[in-house]
Short mmCIF file of C-alpha atoms in Angstrom, two decimals:
data_model
loop_
_atom_site.label_atom_id
_atom_site.label_comp_id
_atom_site.label_asym_id
_atom_site.label_seq_id
_atom_site.Cartn_x
_atom_site.Cartn_y
_atom_site.Cartn_z
CA MET A 1 -54.32 -49.42 -57.89
CA GLN A 2 -50.83 -50.59 -57.53
CA ASN A 3 -49.40 -51.17 -54.07
CA PHE A 4 -45.88 -49.78 -54.01
CA GLY A 5 -45.33 -50.70 -50.39
CA ARG A 6 -43.83 -53.81 -48.99
CA SER A 7 -45.92 -56.40 -47.31
CA ARG A 8 -46.96 -55.27 -43.79
CA SER A 9 -45.99 -58.67 -42.62
CA GLN A 10 -42.40 -57.52 -42.92
CA SER A 11 -41.60 -55.65 -39.73
CA ARG A 12 -40.38 -52.06 -40.23
CA ALA A 13 -37.99 -52.56 -37.34
CA ALA A 14 -36.19 -55.25 -39.23
CA ARG A 15 -35.58 -53.22 -42.31
CA THR A 16 -32.24 -51.84 -43.32
CA THR A 17 -32.33 -49.31 -46.10
CA THR A 18 -29.31 -48.50 -48.17
CA MET A 19 -28.99 -45.25 -50.05
CA ALA A 20 -25.92 -43.85 -51.78
CA GLY A 21 -23.65 -46.21 -49.97
CA MET A 22 -24.86 -45.24 -46.43
CA ASP A 23 -26.41 -47.66 -44.02
CA TYR A 24 -29.09 -46.37 -41.64
CA PRO A 25 -28.90 -48.25 -38.36
CA ASP A 26 -31.58 -50.39 -37.17
CA SER A 27 -33.51 -49.76 -33.94
CA LYS A 28 -31.13 -51.75 -31.75
CA ARG A 29 -28.18 -49.63 -32.78
CA LYS A 30 -30.25 -46.46 -32.33
CA GLY A 31 -31.26 -47.57 -28.86
CA ASN A 32 -27.64 -48.19 -27.86
CA PHE A 33 -26.64 -44.74 -29.14
CA VAL A 34 -29.40 -42.99 -27.16
CA GLY A 35 -28.42 -44.91 -24.06
CA LYS A 36 -24.82 -43.83 -24.35
CA VAL A 37 -25.83 -40.18 -24.79
CA PHE A 38 -28.06 -40.42 -21.73
CA LEU A 39 -25.27 -41.99 -19.68
CA ALA A 40 -22.77 -39.30 -20.73
CA ALA A 41 -25.25 -36.57 -19.82
CA ALA A 42 -25.87 -38.15 -16.43
CA LEU A 43 -22.14 -38.41 -15.69
CA THR A 44 -21.59 -34.80 -16.77
CA THR A 45 -24.39 -33.62 -14.46
CA LEU A 46 -22.94 -35.62 -11.60
CA CYS A 47 -19.48 -34.08 -12.16
CA ILE A 48 -20.92 -30.57 -12.17
CA ILE A 49 -22.74 -31.22 -8.90
CA MET A 50 -19.55 -32.59 -7.29
CA ILE A 51 -17.50 -29.59 -8.49
CA LYS A 52 -20.06 -27.17 -7.11
CA ARG A 53 -20.02 -28.94 -3.77
CA SER A 54 -16.22 -28.86 -3.58
CA PRO A 55 -15.27 -26.43 -0.73
CA SER A 56 -12.16 -25.23 -2.56
CA LEU A 57 -14.17 -24.12 -5.59
CA ASN A 58 -17.53 -23.15 -4.07
CA SER A 59 -16.42 -21.19 -1.00
CA PRO A 60 -15.72 -17.50 -1.56
CA SER A 61 -12.31 -16.07 -0.81
CA PRO A 62 -12.01 -14.95 2.83
CA PHE A 63 -10.98 -11.55 1.44
CA ALA A 64 -14.31 -11.28 -0.39
CA VAL A 65 -16.51 -11.48 2.72
CA LEU A 66 -16.83 -9.50 5.92
CA GLU A 67 -16.17 -11.86 8.80
CA PRO A 68 -17.40 -11.02 12.31
CA GLY A 69 -14.49 -10.30 14.62
CA VAL A 70 -12.02 -9.80 11.76
CA THR A 71 -11.04 -6.34 10.48
CA HIS A 72 -9.95 -6.37 6.85
CA VAL A 73 -7.66 -3.47 6.02
CA LEU A 74 -6.61 -2.35 2.54
CA VAL A 75 -3.04 -1.02 2.74
CA THR A 76 -2.20 0.95 -0.38
CA GLY A 77 1.53 1.23 -1.03
CA GLY A 78 2.10 -1.70 1.29
CA ALA A 79 5.25 -2.78 -0.54
CA GLY A 80 6.94 0.50 0.31
CA TYR A 81 9.11 1.46 3.25
CA ILE A 82 6.40 2.73 5.60
CA GLY A 83 3.55 0.67 4.16
CA SER A 84 5.35 -2.66 4.61
CA HIS A 85 6.14 -1.85 8.24
CA ALA A 86 2.48 -0.94 8.77
CA ALA A 87 1.31 -4.19 7.16
CA LEU A 88 3.67 -6.15 9.44
CA ARG A 89 2.22 -4.50 12.52
CA LEU A 90 -1.37 -5.05 11.40
CA LEU A 91 -0.72 -8.72 10.70
CA LYS A 92 0.93 -9.15 14.08
CA ASP A 93 -2.20 -7.62 15.61
CA ASN A 94 -4.39 -10.16 13.78
CA TYR A 95 -5.87 -7.87 11.16
CA ARG A 96 -6.64 -9.27 7.72
CA VAL A 97 -4.54 -7.35 5.20
CA THR A 98 -4.74 -6.72 1.48
CA ILE A 99 -1.76 -4.86 -0.01
CA VAL A 100 -2.13 -3.00 -3.30
CA ASP A 101 1.04 -1.69 -4.92
CA ASN A 102 2.33 -1.10 -8.46
CA LEU A 103 5.93 -1.58 -7.25
CA SER A 104 7.08 1.70 -8.82
CA ARG A 105 8.60 2.61 -5.47
CA GLY A 106 7.91 -0.48 -3.38
CA ASN A 107 9.71 -3.82 -3.18
CA MET A 108 8.42 -7.28 -3.98
CA GLY A 109 11.01 -8.49 -1.49
CA ALA A 110 9.08 -6.85 1.35
CA ILE A 111 5.92 -8.61 0.20
CA LYS A 112 7.72 -11.97 0.19
CA VAL A 113 8.96 -11.37 3.73
CA LEU A 114 5.40 -10.72 4.89
CA GLN A 115 4.05 -13.73 2.98
CA ASP A 116 6.64 -15.99 4.60
CA LEU A 117 5.82 -14.65 8.06
CA PHE A 118 2.05 -14.99 7.61
CA PRO A 119 1.35 -17.87 5.20
CA GLU A 120 -2.01 -18.84 6.72
CA PRO A 121 -5.01 -18.56 4.35
CA GLY A 122 -7.03 -15.41 4.82
CA ARG A 123 -4.28 -13.38 6.47
CA LEU A 124 -2.52 -11.53 3.64
CA GLN A 125 -3.02 -11.02 -0.07
CA PHE A 126 -1.03 -8.91 -2.51
CA ILE A 127 -2.62 -7.27 -5.55
CA TYR A 128 -0.39 -5.77 -8.20
CA ALA A 129 -2.28 -2.73 -9.47
CA ASP A 130 -1.95 0.96 -10.22
CA LEU A 131 -4.27 3.21 -8.24
CA GLY A 132 -4.28 5.62 -11.17
CA ASP A 133 -6.23 3.06 -13.20
CA GLN A 134 -9.91 3.58 -12.41
CA ASN A 135 -10.93 0.14 -13.72
CA SER A 136 -8.33 -1.56 -11.52
CA VAL A 137 -9.42 0.36 -8.43
CA SER A 138 -13.09 -0.44 -9.09
CA LYS A 139 -12.29 -4.14 -9.57
CA ILE A 140 -10.33 -4.28 -6.29
CA PHE A 141 -13.24 -2.87 -4.30
CA LEU A 142 -15.80 -4.98 -6.17
CA GLU A 143 -14.01 -8.27 -5.50
CA ASN A 144 -12.96 -7.61 -1.89
CA LYS A 145 -14.75 -6.51 1.26
CA PHE A 146 -12.81 -4.00 3.33
CA ASN A 147 -13.55 -2.55 6.73
CA ALA A 148 -10.92 0.17 6.40
CA VAL A 149 -8.32 1.69 4.11
CA ILE A 150 -4.89 2.98 5.14
CA HIS A 151 -3.76 5.03 2.17
CA PHE A 152 0.06 5.23 2.03
CA ALA A 153 0.62 4.94 -1.73
CA ALA A 154 2.36 8.06 -3.03
CA VAL A 155 5.52 9.38 -4.58
CA ALA A 156 7.21 11.34 -1.83
CA TYR A 157 10.37 13.22 -2.74
CA VAL A 158 10.37 16.99 -2.41
CA GLY A 159 13.13 17.55 -4.96
CA GLU A 160 11.53 15.27 -7.54
CA SER A 161 8.21 17.05 -7.10
CA THR A 162 9.75 20.37 -8.13
CA MET A 163 11.14 18.79 -11.30
CA ASP A 164 8.08 16.74 -12.24
CA PRO A 165 5.05 18.34 -10.55
CA LEU A 166 2.42 16.74 -12.78
CA LYS A 167 3.52 13.28 -11.64
CA TYR A 168 2.82 14.33 -8.06
CA TYR A 169 -0.63 15.80 -8.73
CA HIS A 170 -1.63 12.66 -10.63
CA ASN A 171 -0.11 10.17 -8.21
CA ILE A 172 -1.18 11.83 -4.97
CA THR A 173 -4.25 13.98 -5.57
CA SER A 174 -5.95 12.16 -8.45
CA ASN A 175 -5.27 8.67 -7.10
CA THR A 176 -6.64 9.60 -3.67
CA LEU A 177 -9.83 10.78 -5.35
CA LEU A 178 -10.24 7.42 -7.12
CA VAL A 179 -9.73 5.52 -3.86
CA LEU A 180 -12.21 7.74 -2.02
CA GLU A 181 -14.83 7.34 -4.75
CA SER A 182 -14.56 3.54 -4.58
CA MET A 183 -14.75 3.60 -0.79
CA ALA A 184 -17.97 5.61 -0.99
CA LYS A 185 -19.46 3.38 -3.68
CA HIS A 186 -18.68 0.15 -1.83
CA ASN A 187 -19.57 1.40 1.64
CA VAL A 188 -16.09 1.22 3.20
CA LYS A 189 -16.45 3.39 6.27
CA THR A 190 -12.96 4.10 7.63
CA LEU A 191 -10.06 5.98 6.01
CA ILE A 192 -6.64 6.57 7.56
CA TYR A 193 -4.84 9.01 5.28
CA SER A 194 -1.07 9.21 5.24
CA SER A 195 -0.28 12.92 4.89
CA THR A 196 2.77 15.04 5.62
CA CYS A 197 4.13 18.06 7.43
CA ALA A 198 5.00 19.40 3.97
CA THR A 199 1.43 20.71 3.80
CA TYR A 200 2.42 23.39 6.34
CA GLY A 201 5.21 24.82 4.21
CA GLU A 202 7.51 27.02 6.25
CA PRO A 203 5.60 28.41 9.23
CA GLU A 204 6.92 31.45 11.04
CA LYS A 205 6.31 29.91 14.44
CA MET A 206 7.57 26.62 15.88
CA PRO A 207 6.53 24.04 16.91
CA ILE A 208 3.82 23.21 14.38
CA THR A 209 0.33 22.49 15.73
CA GLU A 210 -2.64 21.14 13.82
CA GLU A 211 -3.98 24.70 13.70
CA THR A 212 -0.88 26.05 11.95
CA GLN A 213 -1.84 27.50 8.58
CA GLN A 214 -1.13 25.19 5.65
CA VAL A 215 0.89 27.04 3.01
CA PRO A 216 2.87 24.36 1.14
CA ILE A 217 5.84 25.57 -0.91
CA ASN A 218 6.50 22.54 -3.14
CA PRO A 219 4.31 20.35 -5.38
CA TYR A 220 4.61 17.40 -3.00
CA GLY A 221 3.10 19.39 -0.13
CA LYS A 222 0.54 21.03 -2.41
CA ALA A 223 -0.62 17.69 -3.84
CA LYS A 224 -1.02 16.25 -0.34
CA LYS A 225 -2.99 19.30 0.81
CA MET A 226 -5.27 19.02 -2.22
CA ALA A 227 -5.92 15.38 -1.33
CA GLU A 228 -6.70 16.41 2.25
CA ASP A 229 -9.11 19.08 1.00
CA ILE A 230 -10.94 16.51 -1.14
CA ILE A 231 -11.28 14.17 1.84
CA LEU A 232 -12.47 16.95 4.14
CA ASP A 233 -15.03 18.26 1.65
CA PHE A 234 -16.39 14.75 1.12
CA SER A 235 -16.57 14.05 4.86
CA LYS A 236 -18.94 16.99 5.44
CA ASN A 237 -21.83 14.98 3.98
CA SER A 238 -20.64 11.48 4.85
CA ASP A 239 -20.66 9.23 7.88
CA MET A 240 -17.17 7.96 7.03
CA ALA A 241 -14.62 7.86 9.85
CA VAL A 242 -11.54 9.80 8.73
CA MET A 243 -8.11 10.17 10.31
CA ILE A 244 -5.44 12.35 8.67
CA LEU A 245 -1.91 11.87 9.96
CA ARG A 246 0.63 14.56 9.06
CA TYR A 247 3.98 13.12 9.88
CA PHE A 248 7.50 14.34 9.78
CA ASN A 249 10.81 12.78 8.62
CA VAL A 250 10.76 9.01 8.92
CA ILE A 251 13.81 6.96 9.93
CA GLY A 252 14.58 3.54 11.39
CA SER A 253 13.42 0.04 10.56
CA ASP A 254 11.87 -3.07 12.05
CA PRO A 255 13.73 -3.79 15.33
CA GLU A 256 13.78 -7.52 14.52
CA GLY A 257 15.52 -6.92 11.20
CA ARG A 258 12.84 -8.30 8.90
CA LEU A 259 12.10 -5.12 6.97
CA GLY A 260 14.06 -2.02 6.03
CA GLU A 261 14.34 0.86 3.60
CA ALA A 262 15.48 -0.06 0.08
CA PRO A 263 14.95 2.80 -2.37
CA ARG A 264 15.59 2.32 -6.06
CA PRO A 265 19.20 3.18 -6.99
CA GLU A 266 18.08 5.71 -9.59
CA LEU A 267 16.21 7.66 -6.91
CA ARG A 268 19.04 7.93 -4.40
CA GLU A 269 19.60 11.56 -5.27
CA GLN A 270 16.01 12.33 -4.31
CA GLY A 271 15.77 10.08 -1.27
CA ARG A 272 15.84 10.51 2.47
CA ILE A 273 18.99 11.68 4.21
CA SER A 274 19.15 8.42 6.15
CA GLY A 275 19.44 6.42 2.92
CA ALA A 276 22.15 8.74 1.65
CA CYS A 277 24.10 8.42 4.90
CA PHE A 278 23.98 4.63 4.73
CA ASP A 279 24.99 4.60 1.07
CA ALA A 280 27.99 6.77 1.94
CA ALA A 281 28.87 4.56 4.90
CA ARG A 282 28.81 1.45 2.68
CA GLY A 283 30.87 3.13 -0.04
CA ILE A 284 28.09 2.97 -2.61
CA ILE A 285 28.47 6.70 -3.06
CA PRO A 286 31.70 8.63 -2.34
CA GLY A 287 30.20 10.85 0.33
CA LEU A 288 27.18 12.72 1.61
CA LYS A 289 25.90 15.90 -0.03
CA VAL A 290 24.37 18.37 2.42
CA LYS A 291 22.33 20.91 0.49
CA GLY A 292 22.02 24.26 2.21
CA THR A 293 24.20 25.72 4.96
CA ASP A 294 22.85 29.26 5.08
CA TYR A 295 19.46 28.72 6.67
CA LYS A 296 18.42 30.74 9.74
CA THR A 297 19.17 27.91 12.16
CA ALA A 298 21.78 27.36 14.85
CA ASP A 299 24.30 25.73 12.51
CA GLY A 300 22.94 26.90 9.15
CA THR A 301 21.52 23.53 8.08
CA CYS A 302 17.87 22.49 7.96
CA VAL A 303 16.18 21.35 11.17
CA ARG A 304 13.75 18.43 11.03
CA ASP A 305 11.69 16.27 13.36
CA TYR A 306 12.82 12.64 12.87
CA ILE A 307 10.19 10.02 13.71
CA ASP A 308 11.02 6.32 13.96
CA VAL A 309 9.00 4.16 11.58
CA THR A 310 7.97 1.88 14.46
CA ASP A 311 6.40 4.83 16.27
CA LEU A 312 4.78 6.07 13.07
CA VAL A 313 3.16 2.69 12.45
CA ASP A 314 1.93 2.63 16.03
CA ALA A 315 0.22 6.00 15.44
CA HIS A 316 -1.61 4.56 12.42
CA VAL A 317 -2.86 1.59 14.43
CA LYS A 318 -4.03 3.90 17.23
CA ALA A 319 -5.83 6.06 14.66
CA LEU A 320 -7.52 2.97 13.21
CA GLU A 321 -8.66 1.86 16.65
CA LYS A 322 -9.97 5.29 17.62
CA ALA A 323 -11.65 6.25 14.34
CA GLN A 324 -15.30 7.21 14.80
CA SER A 325 -18.14 7.41 12.31
CA SER A 326 -18.91 10.90 10.95
CA ARG A 327 -15.83 12.35 12.62
CA VAL A 328 -12.52 13.64 11.27
CA GLY A 329 -9.30 13.53 13.28
CA ILE A 330 -6.21 15.45 12.15
CA TYR A 331 -2.93 14.80 13.95
CA ASN A 332 0.74 15.68 13.74
CA VAL A 333 2.98 12.65 14.23
CA GLY A 334 6.43 13.60 15.44
CA THR A 335 8.73 13.65 18.44
CA GLY A 336 8.26 17.31 19.28
CA LYS A 337 11.90 18.20 18.83
CA GLY A 338 14.09 19.08 15.88
CA SER A 339 17.60 18.02 14.89
CA SER A 340 19.75 19.78 12.32
CA VAL A 341 21.18 18.02 9.29
CA LYS A 342 24.67 18.38 10.75
CA GLU A 343 23.50 16.77 13.99
CA PHE A 344 21.89 13.99 11.96
CA VAL A 345 25.11 13.33 10.06
CA GLU A 346 27.11 13.12 13.30
CA ALA A 347 24.57 10.64 14.71
CA CYS A 348 24.84 8.59 11.52
CA LYS A 349 28.64 8.52 11.76
CA LYS A 350 28.41 7.17 15.30
CA ALA A 351 25.70 4.64 14.42
CA THR A 352 27.66 3.24 11.47
CA GLY A 353 31.15 3.69 12.85
CA VAL A 354 32.19 5.26 9.54
CA ASP A 355 33.71 8.72 9.15
CA ILE A 356 31.44 9.74 6.30
CA LYS A 357 32.79 12.33 3.86
CA VAL A 358 30.48 15.35 3.65
CA ASP A 359 30.22 17.91 0.84
CA PHE A 360 28.27 21.11 1.48
CA LEU A 361 26.27 22.39 -1.50
CA PRO A 362 23.77 25.18 -2.25
CA ARG A 363 20.16 24.84 -1.17
CA ARG A 364 17.77 22.45 -2.88
CA PRO A 365 14.61 24.01 -4.39
CA GLY A 366 11.50 23.51 -2.26
CA ASP A 367 13.23 22.96 1.09
CA TYR A 368 12.42 24.94 4.22
CA ALA A 369 14.62 25.91 7.15
CA GLU A 370 12.98 24.47 10.25
CA VAL A 371 10.09 22.11 10.87
CA TYR A 372 9.20 20.20 14.00
CA SER A 373 5.93 19.17 15.57
CA ASP A 374 3.84 19.80 18.62
CA PRO A 375 2.44 16.30 19.34
CA THR A 376 0.18 17.43 22.21
CA LYS A 377 -3.10 16.73 20.41
CA ILE A 378 -2.30 13.14 19.39
CA LYS A 379 -1.10 12.40 22.92
CA ARG A 380 -4.31 13.80 24.40
CA GLU A 381 -6.81 12.23 22.00
CA LEU A 382 -5.16 8.99 20.87
CA ASP A 383 -2.84 8.37 23.83
CA TRP A 384 0.11 8.18 21.46
CA SER A 385 3.62 9.49 21.89
CA ALA A 386 6.95 8.66 20.28
CA LYS A 387 9.00 6.12 22.22
CA HIS A 388 12.06 5.79 19.96
CA THR A 389 13.43 9.30 20.33
CA ASP A 390 17.14 8.49 20.42
CA LEU A 391 18.26 9.50 16.91
CA GLN A 392 21.47 7.50 17.03
CA GLN A 393 19.71 4.34 18.23
CA SER A 394 17.09 4.50 15.45
CA LEU A 395 19.88 4.90 12.90
CA LYS A 396 21.80 2.03 14.46
CA THR A 397 18.78 -0.27 14.08
CA ALA A 398 18.35 0.74 10.45
CA TRP A 399 22.07 0.37 9.79
CA LYS A 400 21.98 -3.24 10.99
CA TRP A 401 19.43 -4.08 8.27
CA GLN A 402 21.36 -2.10 5.65
CA LYS A 403 24.60 -3.97 6.35
CA SER A 404 22.92 -7.33 5.87
CA HIS A 405 20.99 -6.21 2.77
CA ARG A 406 23.55 -4.49 0.61
CA ASP A 407 21.42 -5.17 -2.47
CA GLY A 408 18.18 -4.31 -0.74
CA TYR A 409 15.80 -7.25 -0.65
CA GLY A 410 17.63 -8.89 -3.55
CA VAL A 411 14.34 -9.81 -5.19
CA SER A 412 13.13 -8.76 -8.62
CA ASN A 413 9.99 -6.65 -8.80
CA ALA A 414 8.90 -8.54 -11.91
CA ILE A 415 5.42 -10.00 -11.55
CA ILE A 416 5.07 -13.45 -13.08
#
């Protein structure tokens, strides 16, 4: 039998076989290759261990954990006029704050002011999101741990609500439902709901108490009442602490001049009377349009209860502090006295030093003649009362910010 093998005296390790122009390495080369692979694997493993041990990459965000002694509050609509002032107060009081806003009515400039004032890690974060997007809302609650929610986010112009009611039912009622569902799912136990006196409509008797029947007469008030009803129905079988604040007409600004009211130019026609007065005083618009002079009031113009934003924010903080599990508190937030539109305009003229031109026009749909609060209950139960009750002084404070911010915050709302 023929032996087709090589002599066994020739070591296999020493062989080099060539086939089709390719050399197969010998054992020394193979050993070096394996060694290099092993070394690379070892270095990779070491790098992974070091990365995992790095505090900056391994530690969770402070907003994603509940920290003893720290109350983390979600402020929806925190880039807006009232919401930004509330966030400022909460941060000053050492709360941890997350602001969620889609900037449709809010200002990125207000966010930047707050970020500059409180740059420390774990104090403030801003999330650009739409509360009408269920996936976004779910993600916010999944990735963050909140102790409480103060729900400001809402479109809030009576006139606009009569022209585009569906926007208001979506933005106010539907969005509140999504927030409440996520709170329940993620075990967030405290809700402070920003409501409005518009839920009362036009009561026959003044002042308005919390027992006054709610008969709203415009989509804004109706949408807010629907949201309240959802919250109240849910609370009947929940241990959530709920505070509903129905407040009146908001004026003023941060006394230290850091924040103010800067509505979008295209919404000036729908905005608050204070904004219109300031625009007229600065010459942005030719004059002030007073809609309705035939109401059953002393001078024929509407009567409203004007509450300073600083006082309003204080009421929200008191409500947060006093909220109790399985209990619902409903409070009117106002001064307890009304001022007519004509009286308001005169106060604005004095505060600005400008003789504002006034045009008197027919009534605006959805308005009511006279609304002012009885704040007895909130004084008794939360020990809160309005301190800034001088209408002219509140307007003077706001005017100071307006003069120095002719273009609002002067910051684009574009998110990069």
